[in-house]
Amino acid sequence: CAGLWHGAHPMKSKVGARARRAAVPKTAPRKRAAARASSFMYEGGEEIVVGRRLEAKALSRQVTEESKVILRTAMDGFWIVDTRGRFLEANEAYCNLIGYSPAELLGMAISDIEAAESQEAITAHIATLMRTGSERFTTRHRRKDGVVLDVEVSANYLPRDGRFFVFVRDVTERQRLQARLVEANESLERRVAARTAELETTIVALRESEERFRSMSEATLEGLMIHVQGVILDVNLAFARLFGYE
């Protein structure tokens, strides 16, 4: 019995162990759990960000490819030039319009196909477009076979790339129709003016003839009457006195 008192009592040992375990702070396991959760959330968030970036890049590549297809198959001509006016790219529509192959155009500049502006005017035009950002105008381009075309140009400048994106439409037939319309209007105006002058001359002659007739009719002693289908239009003084009228 004495040995029991001097040694560790079983009941007291169990109670002490429980007390010691209860006395140990529980923050450490919680911190470890929070750290694991934080690590998981960070790794998961990073995967989401990376995934979204990859999706954005894939979408950007898809949009770029679709844009190239649209521009390549567009009905209007399209080309890209740098700030010195050198061709960087051209679609099939413009190549067919101008008569040069894409490879030929890549070794050329705007001055090689421009038929309305000099090199100095082209340089000034490019500088103006770099300030304004965009412009729409009409000019003339010379085909490879020498035929000159009237074209409508819509140009946009992208400062970030230092390039001009240009759409070109052939308006030669439209310009011809407009010129014919203007010529027809001018011809009509000339004919109307000439006819008006003739009518004015005729009216003056009729007035002069009327004055001469009136002078002669008033001087004669015989009665004179002018009528149309029995309707009296004019009489002289002698005629009026003959019938007692004034």
Short mmCIF file of C-alpha atoms in Angstrom, two decimals:
data_model
loop_
_atom_site.label_atom_id
_atom_site.label_comp_id
_atom_site.label_asym_id
_atom_site.label_seq_id
_atom_site.Cartn_x
_atom_site.Cartn_y
_atom_site.Cartn_z
CA CYS A 1 0.00 0.00 0.00
CA ALA A 2 2.79 2.36 0.83
CA GLY A 3 4.27 1.60 -2.58
CA LEU A 4 1.12 2.74 -4.16
CA TRP A 5 1.27 6.07 -2.47
CA HIS A 6 4.87 6.65 -3.44
CA GLY A 7 4.31 5.65 -7.06
CA ALA A 8 1.99 7.13 -9.73
CA HIS A 9 -1.59 6.43 -8.85
CA PRO A 10 -3.40 5.05 -11.92
CA MET A 11 -6.43 7.23 -11.56
CA LYS A 12 -4.39 10.32 -10.95
CA SER A 13 -2.14 9.53 -13.94
CA LYS A 14 -5.10 9.34 -16.31
CA VAL A 15 -6.63 12.51 -14.92
CA GLY A 16 -3.31 14.33 -15.23
CA ALA A 17 -2.86 13.28 -18.82
CA ARG A 18 -6.30 14.51 -19.69
CA ALA A 19 -5.61 17.79 -17.94
CA ARG A 20 -2.33 18.23 -19.74
CA ARG A 21 -3.95 17.56 -23.10
CA ALA A 22 -6.67 20.06 -22.33
CA ALA A 23 -4.08 22.62 -21.29
CA VAL A 24 -2.22 22.42 -24.63
CA PRO A 25 -3.43 25.28 -26.94
CA LYS A 26 -5.30 24.07 -30.06
CA THR A 27 -4.15 26.95 -32.26
CA ALA A 28 -1.31 25.01 -33.84
CA PRO A 29 -3.51 22.42 -35.59
CA ARG A 30 -5.86 25.18 -36.68
CA LYS A 31 -2.96 27.15 -38.15
CA ARG A 32 -1.74 24.09 -39.99
CA ALA A 33 -5.24 23.45 -41.37
CA ALA A 34 -5.60 27.09 -42.39
CA ALA A 35 -2.19 26.99 -44.05
CA ARG A 36 -3.14 23.88 -46.00
CA ALA A 37 -6.44 25.49 -47.04
CA SER A 38 -4.65 28.70 -48.00
CA SER A 39 -2.11 26.74 -50.04
CA PHE A 40 -4.91 24.87 -51.76
CA MET A 41 -6.81 28.09 -52.50
CA TYR A 42 -3.66 29.77 -53.83
CA GLU A 43 -2.77 26.86 -56.05
CA GLY A 44 -6.39 26.61 -57.25
CA GLY A 45 -6.61 30.36 -57.90
CA GLU A 46 -3.36 30.30 -59.83
CA GLU A 47 -4.65 27.44 -61.95
CA ILE A 48 -7.84 29.42 -62.66
CA VAL A 49 -5.86 32.52 -63.66
CA VAL A 50 -3.55 30.50 -65.90
CA GLY A 51 -6.54 28.75 -67.44
CA ARG A 52 -8.29 32.01 -68.17
CA ARG A 53 -5.15 33.45 -69.72
CA LEU A 54 -4.83 30.43 -71.99
CA GLU A 55 -8.48 30.73 -72.96
CA ALA A 56 -8.01 34.46 -73.75
CA LYS A 57 -4.96 33.71 -75.88
CA ALA A 58 -6.81 30.98 -77.75
CA LEU A 59 -9.77 33.29 -78.32
CA SER A 60 -7.42 36.04 -79.50
CA ARG A 61 -5.79 33.66 -81.98
CA GLN A 62 -9.21 32.56 -83.18
CA VAL A 63 -10.39 36.16 -83.66
CA THR A 64 -7.14 36.99 -85.48
CA GLU A 65 -7.53 34.03 -87.84
CA GLU A 66 -11.19 34.89 -88.46
CA SER A 67 -10.25 38.51 -89.18
CA LYS A 68 -7.61 37.38 -91.66
CA VAL A 69 -10.12 35.15 -93.41
CA ILE A 70 -12.66 37.98 -93.60
CA LEU A 71 -10.11 40.43 -94.98
CA ARG A 72 -8.68 37.86 -97.38
CA THR A 73 -12.11 37.06 -98.83
CA ALA A 74 -13.56 40.62 -98.71
CA MET A 75 -15.06 42.03 -101.89
CA ASP A 76 -13.22 45.33 -101.38
CA GLY A 77 -9.48 45.68 -101.70
CA PHE A 78 -7.50 45.75 -98.47
CA TRP A 79 -3.86 46.44 -97.71
CA ILE A 80 -1.52 47.33 -94.86
CA VAL A 81 1.32 49.81 -95.29
CA ASP A 82 3.92 51.27 -92.94
CA THR A 83 4.56 54.95 -92.25
CA ARG A 84 6.78 55.15 -95.33
CA GLY A 85 3.97 53.91 -97.56
CA ARG A 86 5.49 50.48 -98.22
CA PHE A 87 3.12 47.55 -98.72
CA LEU A 88 3.17 44.95 -95.94
CA GLU A 89 0.11 42.95 -96.91
CA ALA A 90 -2.66 42.94 -99.54
CA ASN A 91 -5.71 40.77 -100.05
CA GLU A 92 -6.72 38.94 -103.21
CA ALA A 93 -9.41 41.47 -104.14
CA TYR A 94 -6.92 44.32 -104.38
CA CYS A 95 -4.38 42.19 -106.24
CA ASN A 96 -7.05 41.33 -108.82
CA LEU A 97 -8.06 44.99 -109.02
CA ILE A 98 -4.57 46.41 -109.48
CA GLY A 99 -3.13 43.53 -111.53
CA TYR A 100 -0.11 42.81 -109.30
CA SER A 101 0.54 39.63 -107.33
CA PRO A 102 0.95 39.78 -103.52
CA ALA A 103 4.66 39.10 -103.90
CA GLU A 104 5.01 42.00 -106.34
CA LEU A 105 3.11 44.41 -104.09
CA LEU A 106 5.30 43.52 -101.10
CA GLY A 107 8.22 45.05 -102.97
CA MET A 108 6.31 48.22 -103.87
CA ALA A 109 5.03 51.40 -102.23
CA ILE A 110 1.97 53.62 -102.61
CA SER A 111 3.88 55.88 -105.01
CA ASP A 112 4.16 52.94 -107.44
CA ILE A 113 0.39 52.70 -107.91
CA GLU A 114 -0.80 56.25 -107.08
CA ALA A 115 -1.79 58.16 -110.22
CA ALA A 116 -3.15 61.40 -108.77
CA GLU A 117 -0.57 62.45 -106.15
CA SER A 118 3.17 63.02 -106.35
CA GLN A 119 5.63 61.50 -103.89
CA GLU A 120 5.70 64.77 -101.95
CA ALA A 121 1.91 64.87 -101.80
CA ILE A 122 1.80 61.23 -100.64
CA THR A 123 4.30 61.95 -97.86
CA ALA A 124 2.26 64.97 -96.71
CA HIS A 125 -0.93 62.91 -96.90
CA ILE A 126 0.59 60.19 -94.70
CA ALA A 127 1.72 62.79 -92.14
CA THR A 128 -1.77 64.28 -92.04
CA LEU A 129 -3.34 60.86 -91.60
CA MET A 130 -0.97 60.08 -88.72
CA ARG A 131 -2.30 63.20 -86.96
CA THR A 132 -5.99 62.69 -87.70
CA GLY A 133 -6.06 58.91 -87.29
CA SER A 134 -8.48 58.19 -90.14
CA GLU A 135 -9.66 59.60 -93.45
CA ARG A 136 -11.92 58.76 -96.37
CA PHE A 137 -11.16 60.18 -99.80
CA THR A 138 -11.13 59.45 -103.53
CA THR A 139 -8.02 59.18 -105.67
CA ARG A 140 -6.72 57.30 -108.72
CA HIS A 141 -4.62 54.13 -108.89
CA ARG A 142 -2.70 52.88 -111.92
CA ARG A 143 -2.99 49.18 -112.75
CA LYS A 144 -0.05 47.08 -113.87
CA ASP A 145 -1.33 47.32 -117.47
CA GLY A 146 -1.42 51.13 -117.26
CA VAL A 147 -5.19 51.54 -116.92
CA VAL A 148 -6.08 54.25 -114.38
CA LEU A 149 -8.88 53.52 -111.92
CA ASP A 150 -10.95 55.83 -109.75
CA VAL A 151 -10.92 54.46 -106.21
CA GLU A 152 -12.45 55.36 -102.88
CA VAL A 153 -10.05 54.92 -99.96
CA SER A 154 -10.86 54.45 -96.28
CA ALA A 155 -7.65 54.56 -94.22
CA ASN A 156 -7.06 54.13 -90.49
CA TYR A 157 -3.78 54.61 -88.63
CA LEU A 158 -2.78 52.50 -85.61
CA PRO A 159 -0.03 54.33 -83.70
CA ARG A 160 0.76 51.26 -81.58
CA ASP A 161 1.72 49.25 -84.66
CA GLY A 162 2.84 52.17 -86.81
CA ARG A 163 0.72 50.83 -89.66
CA PHE A 164 -2.12 51.95 -91.88
CA PHE A 165 -5.08 49.65 -92.48
CA VAL A 166 -6.66 50.63 -95.78
CA PHE A 167 -9.80 49.56 -97.65
CA VAL A 168 -10.01 50.37 -101.36
CA ARG A 169 -13.11 50.28 -103.56
CA ASP A 170 -13.22 50.67 -107.33
CA VAL A 171 -15.60 53.55 -108.14
CA THR A 172 -14.56 54.02 -111.77
CA GLU A 173 -17.98 53.15 -113.18
CA ARG A 174 -19.71 55.28 -110.55
CA GLN A 175 -17.49 58.22 -111.42
CA ARG A 176 -18.24 57.75 -115.11
CA LEU A 177 -21.98 57.69 -114.45
CA GLN A 178 -21.70 60.80 -112.31
CA ALA A 179 -19.66 62.54 -115.02
CA ARG A 180 -22.27 61.58 -117.63
CA LEU A 181 -25.04 62.84 -115.36
CA VAL A 182 -23.26 66.15 -114.85
CA GLU A 183 -22.66 66.45 -118.60
CA ALA A 184 -26.33 65.66 -119.33
CA ASN A 185 -27.48 68.27 -116.80
CA GLU A 186 -25.15 70.87 -118.25
CA SER A 187 -26.33 70.05 -121.78
CA LEU A 188 -29.96 70.33 -120.68
CA GLU A 189 -29.27 73.66 -119.02
CA ARG A 190 -27.62 74.92 -122.21
CA ARG A 191 -30.60 73.85 -124.32
CA VAL A 192 -33.05 75.43 -121.89
CA ALA A 193 -31.06 78.65 -121.91
CA ALA A 194 -30.96 78.69 -125.70
CA ARG A 195 -34.69 77.97 -125.97
CA THR A 196 -35.44 80.65 -123.39
CA ALA A 197 -33.41 83.15 -125.40
CA GLU A 198 -35.33 82.17 -128.55
CA LEU A 199 -38.67 82.63 -126.80
CA GLU A 200 -37.64 85.99 -125.43
CA THR A 201 -36.61 87.09 -128.93
CA THR A 202 -39.95 85.85 -130.33
CA ILE A 203 -41.90 87.67 -127.62
CA VAL A 204 -40.06 90.91 -128.35
CA ALA A 205 -40.75 90.51 -132.07
CA LEU A 206 -44.44 89.84 -131.41
CA ARG A 207 -44.71 92.92 -129.23
CA GLU A 208 -43.08 95.05 -131.90
CA SER A 209 -45.39 93.61 -134.56
CA GLU A 210 -48.40 94.25 -132.35
CA GLU A 211 -47.37 97.85 -131.84
CA ARG A 212 -46.96 98.35 -135.59
CA PHE A 213 -50.34 96.78 -136.30
CA ARG A 214 -52.04 98.93 -133.69
CA SER A 215 -50.46 102.07 -135.10
CA MET A 216 -51.62 101.18 -138.64
CA SER A 217 -55.11 100.17 -137.52
CA GLU A 218 -55.66 103.40 -135.63
CA ALA A 219 -54.51 105.46 -138.60
CA THR A 220 -56.84 103.84 -141.14
CA LEU A 221 -60.46 105.00 -141.64
CA GLU A 222 -61.73 101.48 -142.18
CA GLY A 223 -62.95 99.35 -139.33
CA LEU A 224 -60.70 96.46 -138.37
CA MET A 225 -61.48 93.56 -136.05
CA ILE A 226 -59.47 90.59 -134.83
CA HIS A 227 -61.36 87.52 -133.60
CA VAL A 228 -60.83 83.80 -132.99
CA GLN A 229 -63.82 81.57 -133.71
CA GLY A 230 -66.18 84.52 -133.28
CA VAL A 231 -64.62 85.81 -130.09
CA ILE A 232 -63.48 89.40 -130.61
CA LEU A 233 -59.96 89.98 -129.45
CA ASP A 234 -59.30 93.50 -130.70
CA VAL A 235 -60.81 96.27 -132.81
CA ASN A 236 -59.61 99.63 -134.02
CA LEU A 237 -61.23 102.95 -133.26
CA ALA A 238 -62.98 103.14 -136.63
CA PHE A 239 -64.68 99.81 -136.08
CA ALA A 240 -65.87 100.77 -132.59
CA ARG A 241 -67.32 104.09 -133.85
CA LEU A 242 -69.00 102.28 -136.72
CA PHE A 243 -71.05 100.25 -134.26
CA GLY A 244 -71.40 102.99 -131.69
CA TYR A 245 -68.92 101.61 -129.19
CA GLU A 246 -65.86 103.11 -127.67
#
